[in-house]
Coordinates of C-alpha atoms and ligand atoms in Angstrom, one line a residue:
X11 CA 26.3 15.2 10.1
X12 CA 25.2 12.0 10.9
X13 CA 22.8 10.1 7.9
X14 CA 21.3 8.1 10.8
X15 CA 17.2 8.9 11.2
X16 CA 15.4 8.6 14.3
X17 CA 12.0 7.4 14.3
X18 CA 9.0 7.2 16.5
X19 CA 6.3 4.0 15.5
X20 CA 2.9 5.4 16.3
X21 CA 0.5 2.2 16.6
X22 CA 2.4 -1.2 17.7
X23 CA 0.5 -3.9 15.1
X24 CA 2.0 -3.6 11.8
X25 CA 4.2 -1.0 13.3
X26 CA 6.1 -4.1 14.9
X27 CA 6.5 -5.4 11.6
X28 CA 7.8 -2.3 10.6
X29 CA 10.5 -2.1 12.8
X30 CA 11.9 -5.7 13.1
X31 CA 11.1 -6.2 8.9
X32 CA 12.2 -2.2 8.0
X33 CA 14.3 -0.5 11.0
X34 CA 16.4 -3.5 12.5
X35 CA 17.3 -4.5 9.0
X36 CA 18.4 -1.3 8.1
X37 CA 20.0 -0.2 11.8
X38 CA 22.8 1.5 9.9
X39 CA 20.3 3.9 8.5
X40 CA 17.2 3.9 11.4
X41 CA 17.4 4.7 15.5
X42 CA 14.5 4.2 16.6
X43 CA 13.6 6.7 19.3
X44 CA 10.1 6.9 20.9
X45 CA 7.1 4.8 20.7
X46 CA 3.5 5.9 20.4
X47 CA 0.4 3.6 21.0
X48 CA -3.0 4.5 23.4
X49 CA -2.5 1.1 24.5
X50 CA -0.3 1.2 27.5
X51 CA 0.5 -2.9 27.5
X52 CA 1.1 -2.6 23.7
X53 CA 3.2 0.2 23.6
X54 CA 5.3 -0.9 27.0
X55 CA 5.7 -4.5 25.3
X56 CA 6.6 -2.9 22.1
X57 CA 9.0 -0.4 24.0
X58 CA 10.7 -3.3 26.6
X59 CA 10.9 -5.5 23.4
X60 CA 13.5 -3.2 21.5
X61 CA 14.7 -1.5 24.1
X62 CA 13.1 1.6 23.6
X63 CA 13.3 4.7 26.3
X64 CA 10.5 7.1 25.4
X65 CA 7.0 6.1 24.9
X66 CA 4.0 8.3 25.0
X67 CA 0.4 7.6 24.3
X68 CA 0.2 11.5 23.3
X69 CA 1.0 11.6 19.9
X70 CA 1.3 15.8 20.0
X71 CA 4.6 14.5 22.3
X72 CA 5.7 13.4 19.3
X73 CA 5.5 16.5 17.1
X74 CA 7.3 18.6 19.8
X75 CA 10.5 16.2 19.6
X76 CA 13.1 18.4 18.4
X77 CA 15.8 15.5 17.8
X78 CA 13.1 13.2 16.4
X79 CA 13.0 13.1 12.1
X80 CA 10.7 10.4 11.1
X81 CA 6.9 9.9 12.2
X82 CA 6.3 6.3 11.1
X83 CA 1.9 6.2 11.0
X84 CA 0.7 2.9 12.3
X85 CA -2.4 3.3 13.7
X86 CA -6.3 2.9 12.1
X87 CA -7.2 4.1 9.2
X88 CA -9.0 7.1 10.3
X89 CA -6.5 8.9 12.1
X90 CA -4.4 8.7 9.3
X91 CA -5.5 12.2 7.7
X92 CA -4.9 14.4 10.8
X93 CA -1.5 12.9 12.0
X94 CA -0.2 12.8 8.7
X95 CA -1.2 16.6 8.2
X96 CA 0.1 17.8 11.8
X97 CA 3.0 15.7 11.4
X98 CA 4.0 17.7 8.0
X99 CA 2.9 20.6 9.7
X100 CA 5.4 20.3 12.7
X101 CA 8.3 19.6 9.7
X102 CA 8.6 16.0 10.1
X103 CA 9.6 13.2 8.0
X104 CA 6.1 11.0 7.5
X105 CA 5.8 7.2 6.8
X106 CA 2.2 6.4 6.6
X107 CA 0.5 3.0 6.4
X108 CA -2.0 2.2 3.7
X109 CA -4.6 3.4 2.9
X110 CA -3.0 6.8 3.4
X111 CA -6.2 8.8 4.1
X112 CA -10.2 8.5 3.6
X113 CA -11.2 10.4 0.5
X114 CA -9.8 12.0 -3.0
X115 CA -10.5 15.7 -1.5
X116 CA -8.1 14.6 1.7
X117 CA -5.3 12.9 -0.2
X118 CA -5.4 16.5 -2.3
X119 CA -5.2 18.4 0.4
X120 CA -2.3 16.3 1.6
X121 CA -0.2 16.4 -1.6
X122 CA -0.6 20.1 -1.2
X123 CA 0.4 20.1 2.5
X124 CA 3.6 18.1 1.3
X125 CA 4.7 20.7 -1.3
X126 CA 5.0 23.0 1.9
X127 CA 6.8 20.9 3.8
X128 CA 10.1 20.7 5.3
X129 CA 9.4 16.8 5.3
X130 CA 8.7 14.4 3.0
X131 CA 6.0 11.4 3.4
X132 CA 6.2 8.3 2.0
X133 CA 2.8 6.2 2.3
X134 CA 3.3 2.5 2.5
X135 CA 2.4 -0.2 -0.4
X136 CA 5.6 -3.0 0.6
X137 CA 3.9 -5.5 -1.6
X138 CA 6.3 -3.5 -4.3
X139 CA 9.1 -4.6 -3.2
X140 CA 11.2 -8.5 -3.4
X141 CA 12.9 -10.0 -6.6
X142 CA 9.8 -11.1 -8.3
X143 CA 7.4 -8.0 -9.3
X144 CA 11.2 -5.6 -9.5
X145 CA 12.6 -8.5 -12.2
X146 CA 9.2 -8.0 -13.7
X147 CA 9.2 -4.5 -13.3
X148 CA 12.6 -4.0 -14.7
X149 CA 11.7 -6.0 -17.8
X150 CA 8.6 -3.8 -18.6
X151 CA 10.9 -0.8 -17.8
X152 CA 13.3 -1.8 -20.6
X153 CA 10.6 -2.2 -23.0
X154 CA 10.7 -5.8 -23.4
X155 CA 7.3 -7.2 -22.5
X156 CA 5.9 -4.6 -25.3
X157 CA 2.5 -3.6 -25.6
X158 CA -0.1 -4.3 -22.4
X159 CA -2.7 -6.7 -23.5
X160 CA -4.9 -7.8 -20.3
X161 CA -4.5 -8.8 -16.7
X162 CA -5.9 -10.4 -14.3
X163 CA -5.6 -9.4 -10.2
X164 CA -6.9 -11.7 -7.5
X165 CA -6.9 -11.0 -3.8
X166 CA -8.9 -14.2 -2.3
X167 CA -8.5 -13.8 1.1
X168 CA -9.6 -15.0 4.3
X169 CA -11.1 -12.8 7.6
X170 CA -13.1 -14.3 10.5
X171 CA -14.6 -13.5 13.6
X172 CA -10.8 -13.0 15.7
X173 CA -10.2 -10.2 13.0
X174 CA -13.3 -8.7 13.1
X175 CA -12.9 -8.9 17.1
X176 CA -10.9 -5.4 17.1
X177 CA -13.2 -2.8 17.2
X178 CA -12.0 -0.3 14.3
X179 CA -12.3 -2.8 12.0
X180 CA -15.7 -3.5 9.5
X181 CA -16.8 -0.3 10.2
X182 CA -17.2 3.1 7.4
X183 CA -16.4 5.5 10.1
X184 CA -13.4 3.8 11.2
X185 CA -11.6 1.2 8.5
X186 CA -13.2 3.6 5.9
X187 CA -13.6 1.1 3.1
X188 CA -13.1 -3.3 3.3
X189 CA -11.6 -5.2 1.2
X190 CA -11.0 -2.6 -1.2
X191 CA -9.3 -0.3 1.0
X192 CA -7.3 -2.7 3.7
X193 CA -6.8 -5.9 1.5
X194 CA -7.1 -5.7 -2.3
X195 CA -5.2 -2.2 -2.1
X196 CA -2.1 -4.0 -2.3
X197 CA -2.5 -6.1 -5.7
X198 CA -4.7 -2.8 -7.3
X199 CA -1.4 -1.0 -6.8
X200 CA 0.7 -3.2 -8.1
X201 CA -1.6 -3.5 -10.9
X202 CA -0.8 0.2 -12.0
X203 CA 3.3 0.2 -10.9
X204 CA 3.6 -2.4 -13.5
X205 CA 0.8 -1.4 -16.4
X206 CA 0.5 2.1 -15.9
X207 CA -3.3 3.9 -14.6
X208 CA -6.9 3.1 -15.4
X209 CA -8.8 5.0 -17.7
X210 CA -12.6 3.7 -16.6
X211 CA -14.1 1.0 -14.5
X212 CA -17.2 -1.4 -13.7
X213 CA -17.5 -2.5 -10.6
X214 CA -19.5 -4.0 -8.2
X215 CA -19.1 -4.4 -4.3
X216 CA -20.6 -6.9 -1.9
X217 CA -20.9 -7.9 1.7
X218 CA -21.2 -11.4 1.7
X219 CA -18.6 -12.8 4.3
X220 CA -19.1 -11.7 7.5
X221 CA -21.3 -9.6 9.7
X222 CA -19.9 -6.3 9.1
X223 CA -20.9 -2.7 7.7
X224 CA -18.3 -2.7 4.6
X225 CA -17.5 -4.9 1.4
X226 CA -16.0 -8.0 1.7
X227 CA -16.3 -9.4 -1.9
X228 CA -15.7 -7.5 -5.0
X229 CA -15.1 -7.7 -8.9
X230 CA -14.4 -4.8 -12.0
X231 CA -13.8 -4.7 -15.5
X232 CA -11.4 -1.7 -15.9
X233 CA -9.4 -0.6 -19.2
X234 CA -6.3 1.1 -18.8
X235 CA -4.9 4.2 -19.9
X236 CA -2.8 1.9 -23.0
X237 CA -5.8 0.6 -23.4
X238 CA -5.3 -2.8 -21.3
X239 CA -8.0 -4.3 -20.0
X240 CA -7.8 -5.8 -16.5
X241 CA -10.1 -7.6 -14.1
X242 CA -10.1 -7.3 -10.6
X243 CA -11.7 -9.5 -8.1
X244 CA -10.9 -10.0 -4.4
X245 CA -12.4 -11.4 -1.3
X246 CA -12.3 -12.0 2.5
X247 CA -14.2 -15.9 2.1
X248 CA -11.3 -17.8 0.6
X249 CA -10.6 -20.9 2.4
X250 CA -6.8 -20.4 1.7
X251 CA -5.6 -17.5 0.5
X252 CA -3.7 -16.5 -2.2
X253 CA -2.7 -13.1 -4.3
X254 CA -2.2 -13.4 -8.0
X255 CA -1.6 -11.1 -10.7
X256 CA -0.8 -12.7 -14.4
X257 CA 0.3 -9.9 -17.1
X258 CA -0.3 -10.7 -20.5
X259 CA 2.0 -8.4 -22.8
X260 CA 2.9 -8.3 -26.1
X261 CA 6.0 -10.3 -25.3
X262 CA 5.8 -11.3 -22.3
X263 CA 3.8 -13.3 -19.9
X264 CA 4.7 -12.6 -16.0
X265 CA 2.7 -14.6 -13.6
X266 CA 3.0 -13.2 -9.7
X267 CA 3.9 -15.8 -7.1
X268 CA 0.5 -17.1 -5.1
X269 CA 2.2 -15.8 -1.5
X270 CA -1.0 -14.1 0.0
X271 CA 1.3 -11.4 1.7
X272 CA 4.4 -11.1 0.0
X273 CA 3.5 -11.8 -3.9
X274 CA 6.5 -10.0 -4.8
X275 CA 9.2 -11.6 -3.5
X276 CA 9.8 -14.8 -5.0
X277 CA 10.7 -15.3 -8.8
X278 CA 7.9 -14.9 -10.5
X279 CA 6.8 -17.0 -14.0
X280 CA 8.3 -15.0 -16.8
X281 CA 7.2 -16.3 -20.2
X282 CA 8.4 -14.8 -23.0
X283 CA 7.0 -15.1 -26.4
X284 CA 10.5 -16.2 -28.3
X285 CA 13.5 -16.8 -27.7
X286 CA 14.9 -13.5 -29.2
X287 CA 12.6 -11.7 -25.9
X288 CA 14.2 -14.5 -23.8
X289 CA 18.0 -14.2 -24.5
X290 CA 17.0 -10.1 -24.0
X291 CA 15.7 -10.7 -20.5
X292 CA 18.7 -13.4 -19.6
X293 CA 20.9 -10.2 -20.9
X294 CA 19.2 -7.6 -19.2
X295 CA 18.9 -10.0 -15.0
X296 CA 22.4 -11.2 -15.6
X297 CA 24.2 -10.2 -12.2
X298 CA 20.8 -9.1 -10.6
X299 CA 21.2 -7.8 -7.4
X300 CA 19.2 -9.6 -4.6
X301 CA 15.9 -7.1 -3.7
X302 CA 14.7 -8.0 -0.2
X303 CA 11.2 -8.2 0.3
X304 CA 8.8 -6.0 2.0
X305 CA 9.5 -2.7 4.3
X306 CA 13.2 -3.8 4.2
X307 CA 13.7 -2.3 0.8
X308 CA 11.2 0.1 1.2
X309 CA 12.6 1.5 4.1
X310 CA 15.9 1.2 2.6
X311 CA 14.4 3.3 -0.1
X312 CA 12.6 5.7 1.8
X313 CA 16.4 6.6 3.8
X314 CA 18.4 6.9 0.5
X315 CA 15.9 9.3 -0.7
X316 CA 15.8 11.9 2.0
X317 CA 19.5 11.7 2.2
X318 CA 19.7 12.1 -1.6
X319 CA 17.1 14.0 -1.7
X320 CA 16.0 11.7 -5.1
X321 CA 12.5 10.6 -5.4
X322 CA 10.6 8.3 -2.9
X323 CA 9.7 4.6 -3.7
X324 CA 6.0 5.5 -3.5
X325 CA 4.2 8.5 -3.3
X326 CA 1.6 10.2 -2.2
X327 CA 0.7 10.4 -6.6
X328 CA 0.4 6.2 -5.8
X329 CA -1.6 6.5 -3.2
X330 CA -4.0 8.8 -4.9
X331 CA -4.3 6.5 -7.9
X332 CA -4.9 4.0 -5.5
X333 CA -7.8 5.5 -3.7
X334 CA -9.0 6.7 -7.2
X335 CA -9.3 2.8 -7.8
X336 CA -11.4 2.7 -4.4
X337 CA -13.6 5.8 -5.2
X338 CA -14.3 4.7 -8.9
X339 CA -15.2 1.0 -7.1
X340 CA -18.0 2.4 -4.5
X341 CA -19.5 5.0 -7.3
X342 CA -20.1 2.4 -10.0
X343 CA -21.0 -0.3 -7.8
X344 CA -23.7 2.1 -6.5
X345 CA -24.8 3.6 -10.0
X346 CA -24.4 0.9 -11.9
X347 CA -22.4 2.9 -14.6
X348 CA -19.0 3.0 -15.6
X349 CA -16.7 5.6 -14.3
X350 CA -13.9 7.1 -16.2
X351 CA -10.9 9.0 -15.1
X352 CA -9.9 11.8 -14.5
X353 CA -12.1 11.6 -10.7
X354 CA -11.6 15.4 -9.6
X355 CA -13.4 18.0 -7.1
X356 CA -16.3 17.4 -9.5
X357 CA -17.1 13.7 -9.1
X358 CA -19.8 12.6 -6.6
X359 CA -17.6 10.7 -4.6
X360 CA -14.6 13.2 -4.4
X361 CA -15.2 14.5 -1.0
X362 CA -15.6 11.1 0.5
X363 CA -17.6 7.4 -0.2
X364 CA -18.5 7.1 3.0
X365 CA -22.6 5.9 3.2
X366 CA -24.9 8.9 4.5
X367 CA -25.1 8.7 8.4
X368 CA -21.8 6.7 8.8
Ligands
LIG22 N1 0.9 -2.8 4.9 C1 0.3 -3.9 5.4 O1 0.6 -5.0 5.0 C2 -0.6 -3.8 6.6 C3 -0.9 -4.9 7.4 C4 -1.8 -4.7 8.5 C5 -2.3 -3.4 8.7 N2 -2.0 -2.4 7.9 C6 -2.6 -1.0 8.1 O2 -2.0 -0.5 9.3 C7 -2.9 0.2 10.1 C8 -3.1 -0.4 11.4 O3 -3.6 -1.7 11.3 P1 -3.2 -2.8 12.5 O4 -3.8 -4.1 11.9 O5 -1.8 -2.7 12.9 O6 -4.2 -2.3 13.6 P2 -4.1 -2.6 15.2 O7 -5.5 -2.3 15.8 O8 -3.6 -4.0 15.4 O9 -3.0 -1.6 15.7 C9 -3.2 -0.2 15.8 C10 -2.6 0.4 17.0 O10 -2.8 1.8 17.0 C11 -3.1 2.3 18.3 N3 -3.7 3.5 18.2 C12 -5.0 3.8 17.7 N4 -5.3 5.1 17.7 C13 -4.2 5.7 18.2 C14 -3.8 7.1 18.5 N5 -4.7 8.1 18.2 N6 -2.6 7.3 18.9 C15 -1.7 6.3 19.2 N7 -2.0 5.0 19.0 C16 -3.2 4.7 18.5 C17 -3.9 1.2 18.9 O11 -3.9 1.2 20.3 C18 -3.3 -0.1 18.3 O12 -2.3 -0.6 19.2 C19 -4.2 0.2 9.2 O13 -4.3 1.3 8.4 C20 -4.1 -1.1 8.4 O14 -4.8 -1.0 7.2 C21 -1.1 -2.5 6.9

């Protein structure tokens, strides 16, 4: 049997980047099959574009595709939650873009959807993936960097009018969250790959950049399960725009390259305490193999995994600790009051942030 997946792309914006960055780069391991979008000029330019034969702005078409394996979720955030259910549901393979779904109680019910499932779904977070944060993550892995001291995460961003422009955008009911969900949930979830989960948070949110219904500015003080204490601040006003995490460890310094959209890939600063903790990390990235950046690993990942049947690159675990993150955000901002983890059926928030009437 061949190890080749077909795919359908459902939703032709970052789903172009997803296939020329994650399918054409891995064409040994990808065919991509049908593609999905309501649009008809987006999904026929999409379609012409890579020589694609079946297209359908049903995306039911998609579930009754007998030769198809792989869903690949492009589309606005709050259509994620039923296409990713019906798509498990019809035993597909499911690739979902961030943020996976809307609220704590719907990424539960998801996770539990998935432990029925003929298929596997892997939500996106690509930002994981180049040399930089996988030298740094390696490091950490080994137990080299030592003990977590503090970090900083900064997603200073900038989003105009032409963004705002497309109508699911800046809107509860339809984005489901700003800054926190669309932008800054990038850097937050590389904040816990590398140094582990939170245990509590203070946060505030703001709308202060542009003329829209959801945050655009915001800024916590969070301690982490090792007792790490991080700070968290991101916005949509910057004038240029940068993404930077610095991790203070016992041992180790790492500071994140400033690349708004690909912080991970190139070498990041690595400063280590000594030069005992230096000759170990020359030691341990002697001979490293190249990581490429983005949804070419990932997807790379994502293929040796269901043939392997090993573990995903990121989970639907990650994308809960992620939206944990989010709902801890809105519930503090709002209360003024720190909020400590675990966030289960029980917390205000669980069922969903959304403001009352949205
Ligand atoms: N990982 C990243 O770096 C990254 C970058 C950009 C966007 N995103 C995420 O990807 C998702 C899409 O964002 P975008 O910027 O590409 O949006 P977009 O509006 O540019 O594209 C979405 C496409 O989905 C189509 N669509 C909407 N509803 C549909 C439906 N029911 N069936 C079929 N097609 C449908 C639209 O016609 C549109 O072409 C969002 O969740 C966003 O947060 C992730």
């Amino acid at each position: 049997m061949s190890d080749i997946k077909t795919v359908a792309v459902v939703g032709g914006g970052i789903g172009r980047s997803h296939i020329v960055e994650g399918y054409l780069t891995n064409k040994d391991k990808f065919k991509l099959l049908a593609i999905c979008d309501l649009d008809p000029a987006r999904m026929n330019g999409l379609a012409d574009e890579f020589g694609i034969e079946r297209r359908t702005a049903q995306f039911d078409d998609l579930l009754a595709m007998g030769d198809l394996d792989i869903i690949d979720i492009c589309t606005p955030p709050m259509v994620h939650y039923p296409m990713v259910m019906a798509a498990l549901a019809a035993g597909k393979h499911v690739v979902c873009e961030k943020p996976l779904v809307g609220s704590l109680a719907e990424v539960d019910a998801v996770i539990a959807a998935e432990k029925q499932a003929r298929g596997r779904l892997m939500p996106v977070f690509q930002y994981r993936f180049g040399d930089g944060v996988q030298q740094a993550k390696a490091i950490i892995d080994a137990g080299i960097a030592g003990k977590p001291y503090v970090a900083t995460v900064e997603t200073l961003w900038r989003r105009e009018a032409d963004y705002y422009a497309v109508p699911w955008r800046g809107k509860w009911r339809t984005e489901l969250g700003g800054v926190l969900m669309t932008h800054a949930i990038h850097q937050h979830d590389m904040l816990t790959y590398l140094m582990g989960p939170l245990k509590s948070l203070f946060g505030r949110v703001a709308t202060r950049v542009n003329p829209i219904e959801v945050e655009d500015c915001v800024s916590a003080s969070v301690e982490l399960e090792s007792g790490a204490l991080a700070s968290l601040t991101a916005t949509l006003g910057a004038a240029d725009e940068i993404s930077r995490l610095r991790l203070v460890f016992e041992n180790v310094t790492f500071e994140s390259d400033h690349e708004a959209y690909s912080p991970g890939n190139k070498p990041w600063t690595i400063l280590p305490r000594n030069d005992d903790t230096r000759a170990q990390i020359d030691a341990l990235l002697e001979g490293w193999q190249h990581v490429p950046q983005r949804f070419e690993t990932q997807m790379a990942l994502f293929h040796a995994a269901l043939v392997s049947g090993g573990p995903l690159p990121v989970t639907s675990a990650d994308s809960r600790r992620a939206l944990e993150i989010v709902t801890a955000f809105y519930h503090s901002s709002e209360t003024h009051s720190e909020v400590t983890w675990p966030i289960g059926p029980d917390h205000p928030k669980y069922e969903s942030w959304l403001p009352a009437g949205a």
